[in-house]
Coordinates of C-alpha atoms in Angstrom, one line a residue:
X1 CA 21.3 -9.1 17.1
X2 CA 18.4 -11.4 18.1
X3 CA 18.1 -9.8 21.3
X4 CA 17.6 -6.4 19.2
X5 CA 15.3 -8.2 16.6
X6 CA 12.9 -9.8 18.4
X7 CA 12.3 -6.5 20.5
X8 CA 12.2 -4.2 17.3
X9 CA 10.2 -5.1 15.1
X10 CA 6.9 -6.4 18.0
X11 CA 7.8 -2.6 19.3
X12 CA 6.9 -1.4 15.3
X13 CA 3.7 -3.5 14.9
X14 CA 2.4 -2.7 18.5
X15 CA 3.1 0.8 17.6
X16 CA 1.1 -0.2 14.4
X17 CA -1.8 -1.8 16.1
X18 CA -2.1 2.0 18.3
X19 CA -2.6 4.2 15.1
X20 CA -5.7 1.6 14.1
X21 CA -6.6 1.4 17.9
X22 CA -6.9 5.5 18.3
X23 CA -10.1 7.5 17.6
X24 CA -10.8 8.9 14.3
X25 CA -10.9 13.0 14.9
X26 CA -13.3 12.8 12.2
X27 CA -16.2 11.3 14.5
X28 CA -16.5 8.4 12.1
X29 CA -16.4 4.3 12.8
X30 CA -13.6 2.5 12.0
X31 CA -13.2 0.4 9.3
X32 CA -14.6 -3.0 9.4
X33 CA -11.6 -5.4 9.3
X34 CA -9.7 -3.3 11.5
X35 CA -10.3 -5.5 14.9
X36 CA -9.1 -8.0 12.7
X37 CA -5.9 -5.6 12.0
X38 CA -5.4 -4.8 15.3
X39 CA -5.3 -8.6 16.6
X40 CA -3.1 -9.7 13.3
X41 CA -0.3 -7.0 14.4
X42 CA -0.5 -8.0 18.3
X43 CA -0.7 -11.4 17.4
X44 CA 2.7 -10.7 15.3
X45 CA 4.4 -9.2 18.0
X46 CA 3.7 -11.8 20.7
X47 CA 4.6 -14.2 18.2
X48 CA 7.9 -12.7 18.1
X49 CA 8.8 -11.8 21.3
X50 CA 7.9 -15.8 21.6
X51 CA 11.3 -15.8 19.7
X52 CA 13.9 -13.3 22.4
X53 CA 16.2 -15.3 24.1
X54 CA 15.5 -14.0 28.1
X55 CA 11.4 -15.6 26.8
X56 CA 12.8 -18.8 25.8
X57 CA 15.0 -19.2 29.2
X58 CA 12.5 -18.3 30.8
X59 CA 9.9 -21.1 29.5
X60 CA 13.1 -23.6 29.2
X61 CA 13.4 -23.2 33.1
X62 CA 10.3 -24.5 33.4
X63 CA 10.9 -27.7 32.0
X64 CA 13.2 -28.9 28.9
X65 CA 12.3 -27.2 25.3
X66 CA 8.7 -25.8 26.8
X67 CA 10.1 -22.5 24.6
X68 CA 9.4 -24.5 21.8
X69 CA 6.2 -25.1 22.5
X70 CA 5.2 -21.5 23.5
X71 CA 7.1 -20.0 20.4
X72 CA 5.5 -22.5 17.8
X73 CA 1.9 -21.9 19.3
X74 CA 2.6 -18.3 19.0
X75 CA 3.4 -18.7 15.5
X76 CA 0.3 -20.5 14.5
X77 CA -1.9 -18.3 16.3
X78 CA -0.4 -15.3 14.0
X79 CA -0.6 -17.2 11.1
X80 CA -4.6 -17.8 11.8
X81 CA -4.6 -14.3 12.7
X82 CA -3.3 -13.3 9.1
X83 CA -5.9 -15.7 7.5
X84 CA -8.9 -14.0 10.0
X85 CA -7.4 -10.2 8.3
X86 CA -8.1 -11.6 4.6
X87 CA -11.1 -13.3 5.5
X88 CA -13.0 -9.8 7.0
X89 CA -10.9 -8.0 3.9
X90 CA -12.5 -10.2 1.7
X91 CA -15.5 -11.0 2.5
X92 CA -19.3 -9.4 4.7
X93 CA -18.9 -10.2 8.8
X94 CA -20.9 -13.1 8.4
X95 CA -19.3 -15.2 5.7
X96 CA -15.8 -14.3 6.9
X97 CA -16.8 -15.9 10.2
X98 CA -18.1 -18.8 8.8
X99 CA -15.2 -19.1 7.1
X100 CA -12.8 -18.7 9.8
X101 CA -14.5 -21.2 12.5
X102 CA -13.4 -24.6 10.8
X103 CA -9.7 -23.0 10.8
X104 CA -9.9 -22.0 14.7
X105 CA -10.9 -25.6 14.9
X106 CA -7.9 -26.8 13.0
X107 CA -6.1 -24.8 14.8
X108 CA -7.5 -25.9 18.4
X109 CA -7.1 -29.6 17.8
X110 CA -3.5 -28.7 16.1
X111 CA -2.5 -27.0 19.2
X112 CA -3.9 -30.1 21.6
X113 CA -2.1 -32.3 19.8
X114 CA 0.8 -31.0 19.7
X115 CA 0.8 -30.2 23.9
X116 CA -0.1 -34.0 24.3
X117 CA 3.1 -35.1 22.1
X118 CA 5.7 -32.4 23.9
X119 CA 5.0 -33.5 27.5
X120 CA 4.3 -36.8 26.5
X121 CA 7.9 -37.1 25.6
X122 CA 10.7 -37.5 28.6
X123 CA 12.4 -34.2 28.8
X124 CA 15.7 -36.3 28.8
X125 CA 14.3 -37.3 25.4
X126 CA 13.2 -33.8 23.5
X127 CA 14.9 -32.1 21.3
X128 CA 17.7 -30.4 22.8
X129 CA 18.5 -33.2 25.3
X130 CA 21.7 -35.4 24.8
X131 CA 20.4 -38.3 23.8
X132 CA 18.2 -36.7 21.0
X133 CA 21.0 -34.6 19.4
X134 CA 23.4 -37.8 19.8
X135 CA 20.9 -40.5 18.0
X136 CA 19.0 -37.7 16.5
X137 CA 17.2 -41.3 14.1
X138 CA 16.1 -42.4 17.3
X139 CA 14.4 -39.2 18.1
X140 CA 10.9 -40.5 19.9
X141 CA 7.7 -40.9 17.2
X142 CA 5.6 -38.1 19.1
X143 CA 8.6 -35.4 18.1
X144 CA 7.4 -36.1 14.4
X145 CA 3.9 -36.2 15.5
X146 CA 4.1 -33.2 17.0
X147 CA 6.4 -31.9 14.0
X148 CA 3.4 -32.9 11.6
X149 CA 0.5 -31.2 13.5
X150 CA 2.6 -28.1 13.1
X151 CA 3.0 -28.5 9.8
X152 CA -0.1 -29.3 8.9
X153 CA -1.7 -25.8 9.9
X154 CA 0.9 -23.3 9.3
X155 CA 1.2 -24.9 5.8
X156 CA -2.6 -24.8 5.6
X157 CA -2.8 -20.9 6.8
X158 CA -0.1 -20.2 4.6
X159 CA -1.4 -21.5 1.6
X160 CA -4.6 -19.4 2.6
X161 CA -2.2 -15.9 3.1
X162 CA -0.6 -16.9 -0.7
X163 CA -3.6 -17.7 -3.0
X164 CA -5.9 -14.5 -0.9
X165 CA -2.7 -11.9 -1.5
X166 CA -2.0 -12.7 -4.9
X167 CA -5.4 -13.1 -6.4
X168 CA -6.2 -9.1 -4.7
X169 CA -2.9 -8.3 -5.8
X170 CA -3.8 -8.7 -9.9
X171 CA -7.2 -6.6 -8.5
X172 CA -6.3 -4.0 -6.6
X173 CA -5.7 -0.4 -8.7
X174 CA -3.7 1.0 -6.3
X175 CA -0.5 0.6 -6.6
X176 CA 0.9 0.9 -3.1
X177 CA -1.4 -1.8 -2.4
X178 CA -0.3 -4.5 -5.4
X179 CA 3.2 -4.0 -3.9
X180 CA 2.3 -4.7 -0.5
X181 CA 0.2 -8.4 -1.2
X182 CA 3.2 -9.0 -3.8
X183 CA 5.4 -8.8 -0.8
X184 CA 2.9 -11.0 1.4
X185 CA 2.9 -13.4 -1.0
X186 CA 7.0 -13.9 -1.6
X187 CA 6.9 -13.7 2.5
X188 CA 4.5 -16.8 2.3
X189 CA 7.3 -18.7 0.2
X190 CA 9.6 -18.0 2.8
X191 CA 7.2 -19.5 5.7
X192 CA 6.8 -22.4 2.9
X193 CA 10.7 -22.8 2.7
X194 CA 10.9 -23.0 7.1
X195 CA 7.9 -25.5 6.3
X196 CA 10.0 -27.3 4.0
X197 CA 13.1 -27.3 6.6
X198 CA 10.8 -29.0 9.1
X199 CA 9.3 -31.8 7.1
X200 CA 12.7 -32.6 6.1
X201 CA 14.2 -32.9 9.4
X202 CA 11.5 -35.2 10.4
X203 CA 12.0 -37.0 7.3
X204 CA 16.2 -37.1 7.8
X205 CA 15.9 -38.2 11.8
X206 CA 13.3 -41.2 10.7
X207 CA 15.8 -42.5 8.0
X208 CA 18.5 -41.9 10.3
X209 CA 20.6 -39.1 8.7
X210 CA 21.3 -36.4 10.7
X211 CA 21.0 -33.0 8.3
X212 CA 20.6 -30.1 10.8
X213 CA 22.4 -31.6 13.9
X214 CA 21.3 -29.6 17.4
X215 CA 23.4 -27.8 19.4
X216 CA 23.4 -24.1 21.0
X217 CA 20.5 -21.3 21.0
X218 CA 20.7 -19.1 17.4
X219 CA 22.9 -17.0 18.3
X220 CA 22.9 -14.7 14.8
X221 CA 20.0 -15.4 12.0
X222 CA 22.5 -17.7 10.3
X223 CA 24.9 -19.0 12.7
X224 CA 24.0 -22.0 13.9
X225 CA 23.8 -22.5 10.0
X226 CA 20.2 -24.4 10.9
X227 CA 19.0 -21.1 12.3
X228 CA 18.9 -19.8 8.7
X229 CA 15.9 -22.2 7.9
X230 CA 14.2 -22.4 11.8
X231 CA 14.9 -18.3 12.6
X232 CA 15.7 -16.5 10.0
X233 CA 13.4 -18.1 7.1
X234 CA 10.3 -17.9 9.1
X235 CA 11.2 -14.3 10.4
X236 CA 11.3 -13.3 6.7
X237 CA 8.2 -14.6 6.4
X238 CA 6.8 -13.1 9.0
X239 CA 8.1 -9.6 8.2
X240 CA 7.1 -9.9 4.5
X241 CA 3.9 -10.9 5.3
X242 CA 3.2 -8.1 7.6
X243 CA 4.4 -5.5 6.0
X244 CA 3.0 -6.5 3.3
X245 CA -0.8 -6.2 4.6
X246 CA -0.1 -3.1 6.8
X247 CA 2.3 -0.7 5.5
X248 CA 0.0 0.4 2.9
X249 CA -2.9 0.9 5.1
X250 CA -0.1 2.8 7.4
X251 CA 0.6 5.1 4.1
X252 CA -2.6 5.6 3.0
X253 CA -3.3 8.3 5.2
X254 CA -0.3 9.9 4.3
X255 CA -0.8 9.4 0.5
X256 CA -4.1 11.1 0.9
X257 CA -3.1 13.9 2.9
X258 CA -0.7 14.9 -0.2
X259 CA -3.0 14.4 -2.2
X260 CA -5.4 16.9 -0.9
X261 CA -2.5 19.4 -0.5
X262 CA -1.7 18.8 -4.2
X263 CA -5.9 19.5 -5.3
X264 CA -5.9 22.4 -2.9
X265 CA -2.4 23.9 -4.1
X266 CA -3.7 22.8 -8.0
X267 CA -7.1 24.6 -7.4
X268 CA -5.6 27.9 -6.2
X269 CA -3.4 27.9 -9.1
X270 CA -6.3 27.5 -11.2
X271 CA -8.0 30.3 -9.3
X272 CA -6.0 33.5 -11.7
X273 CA -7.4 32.3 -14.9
X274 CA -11.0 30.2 -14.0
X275 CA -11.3 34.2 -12.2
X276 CA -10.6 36.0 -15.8
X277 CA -12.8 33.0 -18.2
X278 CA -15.9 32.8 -15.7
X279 CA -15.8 36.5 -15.8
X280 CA -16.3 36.8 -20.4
X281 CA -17.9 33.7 -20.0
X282 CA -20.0 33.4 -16.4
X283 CA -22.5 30.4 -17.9
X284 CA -19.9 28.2 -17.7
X285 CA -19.9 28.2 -13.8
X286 CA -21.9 24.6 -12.9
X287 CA -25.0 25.2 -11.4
X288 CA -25.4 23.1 -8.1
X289 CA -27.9 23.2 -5.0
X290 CA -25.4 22.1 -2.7
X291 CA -21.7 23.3 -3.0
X292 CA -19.2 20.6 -1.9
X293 CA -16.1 21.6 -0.2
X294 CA -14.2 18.6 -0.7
X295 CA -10.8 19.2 -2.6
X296 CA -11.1 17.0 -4.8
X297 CA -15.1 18.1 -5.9
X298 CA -13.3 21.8 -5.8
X299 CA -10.9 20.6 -8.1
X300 CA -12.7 18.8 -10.4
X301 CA -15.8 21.7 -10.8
X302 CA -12.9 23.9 -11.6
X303 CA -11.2 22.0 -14.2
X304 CA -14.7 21.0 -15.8
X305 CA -15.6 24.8 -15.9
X306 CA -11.9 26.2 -17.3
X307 CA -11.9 23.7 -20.0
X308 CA -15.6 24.5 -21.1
X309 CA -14.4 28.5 -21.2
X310 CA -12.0 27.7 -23.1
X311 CA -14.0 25.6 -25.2
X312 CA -16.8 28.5 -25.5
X313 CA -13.8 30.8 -26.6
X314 CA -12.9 28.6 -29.4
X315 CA -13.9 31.3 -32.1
X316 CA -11.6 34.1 -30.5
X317 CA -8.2 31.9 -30.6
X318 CA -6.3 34.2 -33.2
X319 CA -4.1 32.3 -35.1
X320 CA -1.8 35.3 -35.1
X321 CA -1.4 35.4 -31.6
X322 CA -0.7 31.7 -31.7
X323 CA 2.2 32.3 -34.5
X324 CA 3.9 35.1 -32.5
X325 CA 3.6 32.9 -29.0
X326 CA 4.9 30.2 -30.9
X327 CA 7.8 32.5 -32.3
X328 CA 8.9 33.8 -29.1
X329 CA 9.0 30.2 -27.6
X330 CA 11.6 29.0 -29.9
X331 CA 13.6 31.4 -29.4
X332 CA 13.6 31.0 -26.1
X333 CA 14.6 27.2 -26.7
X334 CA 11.4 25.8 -25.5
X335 CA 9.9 24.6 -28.5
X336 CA 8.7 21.0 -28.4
X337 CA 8.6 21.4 -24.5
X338 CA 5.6 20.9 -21.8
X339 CA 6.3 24.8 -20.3
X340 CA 6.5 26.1 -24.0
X341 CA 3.2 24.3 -25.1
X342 CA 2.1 26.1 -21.9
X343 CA 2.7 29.1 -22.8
X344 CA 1.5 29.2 -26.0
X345 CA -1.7 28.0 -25.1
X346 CA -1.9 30.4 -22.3
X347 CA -1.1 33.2 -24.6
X348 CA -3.7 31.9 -27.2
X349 CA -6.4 32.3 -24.5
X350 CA -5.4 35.2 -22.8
X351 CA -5.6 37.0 -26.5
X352 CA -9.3 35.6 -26.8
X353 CA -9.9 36.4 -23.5
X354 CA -9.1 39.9 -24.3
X355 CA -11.3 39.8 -27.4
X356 CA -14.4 38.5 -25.6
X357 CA -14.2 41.4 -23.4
X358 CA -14.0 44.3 -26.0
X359 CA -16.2 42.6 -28.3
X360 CA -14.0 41.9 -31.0
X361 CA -15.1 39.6 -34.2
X362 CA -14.2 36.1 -33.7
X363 CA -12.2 34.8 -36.5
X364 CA -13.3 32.6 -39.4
X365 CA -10.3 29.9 -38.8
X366 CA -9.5 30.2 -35.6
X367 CA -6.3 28.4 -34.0
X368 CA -6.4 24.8 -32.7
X369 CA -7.0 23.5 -29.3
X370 CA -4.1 22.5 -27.6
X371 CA -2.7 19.2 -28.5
X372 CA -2.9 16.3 -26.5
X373 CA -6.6 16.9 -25.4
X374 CA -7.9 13.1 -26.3
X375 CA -4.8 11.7 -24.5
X376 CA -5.9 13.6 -21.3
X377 CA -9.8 12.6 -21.4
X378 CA -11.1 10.9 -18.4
X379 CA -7.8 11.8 -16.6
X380 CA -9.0 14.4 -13.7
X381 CA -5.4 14.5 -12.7
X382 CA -3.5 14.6 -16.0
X383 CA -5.7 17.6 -17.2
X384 CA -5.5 19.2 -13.8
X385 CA -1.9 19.4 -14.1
X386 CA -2.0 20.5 -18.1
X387 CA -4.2 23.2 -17.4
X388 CA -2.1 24.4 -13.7
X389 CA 1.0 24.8 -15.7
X390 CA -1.2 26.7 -18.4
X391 CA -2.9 28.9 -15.3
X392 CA 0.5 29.8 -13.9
X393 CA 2.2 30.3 -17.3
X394 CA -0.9 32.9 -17.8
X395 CA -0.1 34.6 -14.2
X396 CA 3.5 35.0 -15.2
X397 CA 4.7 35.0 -18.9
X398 CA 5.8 37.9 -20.2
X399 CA 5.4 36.3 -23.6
X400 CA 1.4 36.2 -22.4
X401 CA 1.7 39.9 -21.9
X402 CA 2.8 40.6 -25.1
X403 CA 0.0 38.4 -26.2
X404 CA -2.8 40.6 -24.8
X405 CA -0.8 44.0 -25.7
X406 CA -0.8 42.6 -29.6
X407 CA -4.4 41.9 -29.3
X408 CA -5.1 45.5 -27.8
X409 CA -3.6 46.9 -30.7
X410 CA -5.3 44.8 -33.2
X411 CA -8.4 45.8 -31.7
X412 CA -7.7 49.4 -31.7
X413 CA -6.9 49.4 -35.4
X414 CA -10.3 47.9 -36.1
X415 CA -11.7 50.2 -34.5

């Protein structure tokens, strides 16, 4: 299972890393922060791959517990990289770099330190040697040194990756994105809790006790039970975190593909009834020099211009027609429902419709506009989809049919 974890998941942020490495077919830049995206997920994956067993051998056959070493540097150079990805997020080029040099620093003096204590130690006196596991309180002061330079920047870069995610979290409106910085920010509680692990170790081997005793490589994320706070706690963390800050950049171009299939499906739907107002009432068509082809400017210039025809043929809505919609409705069982208020409106409109077109008087008291109007204001989306399910109900109602026949008649008998 490690063997298969610690290949998966730098495989999945690698592959993540390609889709922000690729050209745009669009001919544009790429965003600014994502170099910074790009190194976080590499960094992330070579961090992990720190973590596969045949790596570790392979840096233990070098000399005693050097894996250690390599996996834990690994680890804090992802961790800075997650702090360098909220620092270009968050802030101009300039100012994030200013930001992030004092942390490299931190990071660079972290990581000498920390070399110095390891093979400053006797390898018959590091971790996983006999005599360290066996009088694990006698465990040699640079272990602890080394334990607290560790400490000291992954606690730091974490605390960094928390108060950055959660603060954007409460900011962000979308809410694909408040999920994922809510999920990096529980994954930095799990990189606190490995944090926590550590310090208490030290803590426990200095007084003597010995808490989480050595012994064999993890061989599962829980078994030995100390690989549930060194492996698995930190992997959490790891994968939280990461998901956290990439996945919904990874969606978003899916989310907005949709959504452009949704404004150009909505706007064709549209297309039926914007044809038959714009033709009683063509001054409603928006006047513009330049004609924008963008889905959502399509959209939006068609819902503007069906609600102001229907607006402009307030004084044709017969309240007969609305009565007899409403009849046949309800006997359908649809009163009271979305599809029946559809139709009814639909009907109502195809009536004055009708009426604008053969001249007809307009009526004294003429029906109401559909309810629910001032909930839908300012909501392109939620009167889009109002006036779609009116558009189709206007296509294909029978009951709208009717609607226009009775109106025929009516006018005929003025006549």
């Amino acid at each position: 299972m490690i063997r298969l974890i610690t290949l998966g998941l730098p495989a999945l942020l690698v592959a993540a890393a390609l889709f922000w490495i690729r050209p745009r077919r669009d001919g544009r830049a790429r965003p600014a922060h994502s170099g910074s995206t790009i190194t976080m997920l590499l960094a992330w994956a070579v961090a992990i791959v720190g973590f596969h067993p045949s790596v570790q051998d392979a840096a233990d056959g070098v000399t005693r517990d050097l894996a250690k070493l390599v996996s834990n540097t690994l680890m804090l150079i992802a961790s800075i990289s997650v702090v360098s990805w909220l620092m270009f997020l968050n802030h101009e080029p300039t100012e994030a770099r200013r930001r992030l040099r004092p942390r490299l620093a931190f990071l660079g003096v972290a990581v000498a330190v920390m070399t110095a204590s390891f093979f400053a130690v006797p390898a018959d006196r590091r971790w996983s040697s006999e005599f360290t596991n066996t009088h694990w309180g006698q465990a040699p002061v640079l272990l602890h040194v080394y334990t607290l330079a560790y400490v000291l920047v992954m606690g730091h870069a974490t605390y960094d990756c928390f108060t950055q995610t959660w603060r954007r979290s409460s900011q962000s409106p979308w809410r694909v994105h408040r999920a994922g910085l809510r999920g990096a920010a529980i994954g930095c509680f799990f990189v606190l809790f490995y944090l926590a692990y550590k310090v208490v170790n030290s803590a426990s081997s200095i007084l003597g006790i010995e808490l989480f005793p050595g012994g064999p490589r993890c061989t599962s994320p829980i078994t030995p039970y100390r690989c549930a706070f060194s492996f698995t706690a930190p992997l959490m963390g790891v994968l939280l975190i990461t998901a956290g800050l990439t996945v919904p950049a990874l969606l978003w171009p899916a989310a907005k593909m949709l959504r452009r299939r949704w404004e150009r499906k909505t706007t064709q739907d549209l297309l039926p009834l914007w044809t038959e107002l714009t033709a009683v009432r063509p001054q409603v068509v928006l006047r513009a020099v330049v004609i924008g082809t963008d889905p959502d400017v399509v959209l939006h210039r068609r819902v503007v211009e069906v609600c102001d025809g229907i607006l402009d043929l307030d004084a044709y809505r017969s309240p007969a027609i609305a009565r007899l919609a409403a009849e046949a409705v309800a006997r359908r069982g649809q009163d009271g429902t979305p599809a029946g208020a559809a139709i009814v409106e639909a009907s109502i409109v195809a009536a004055a419709i009708e009426a604008a077109r053969t001249g007809a008087r307009p009526h004294s008291e003429p029906a109401p506009q559909a309810s629910g109007e001032s909930a839908r204001a300012g909501d392109l989306r939620a009167e889009a989809l109002w006036l779609r399910s009116v558009a189709q109900q206007y296509a294909t109602s029978d009951i709208v049919r009717t609607a226009v026949a009775a109106q025929r008649q009516t006018a005929l008998e003025a006549a």
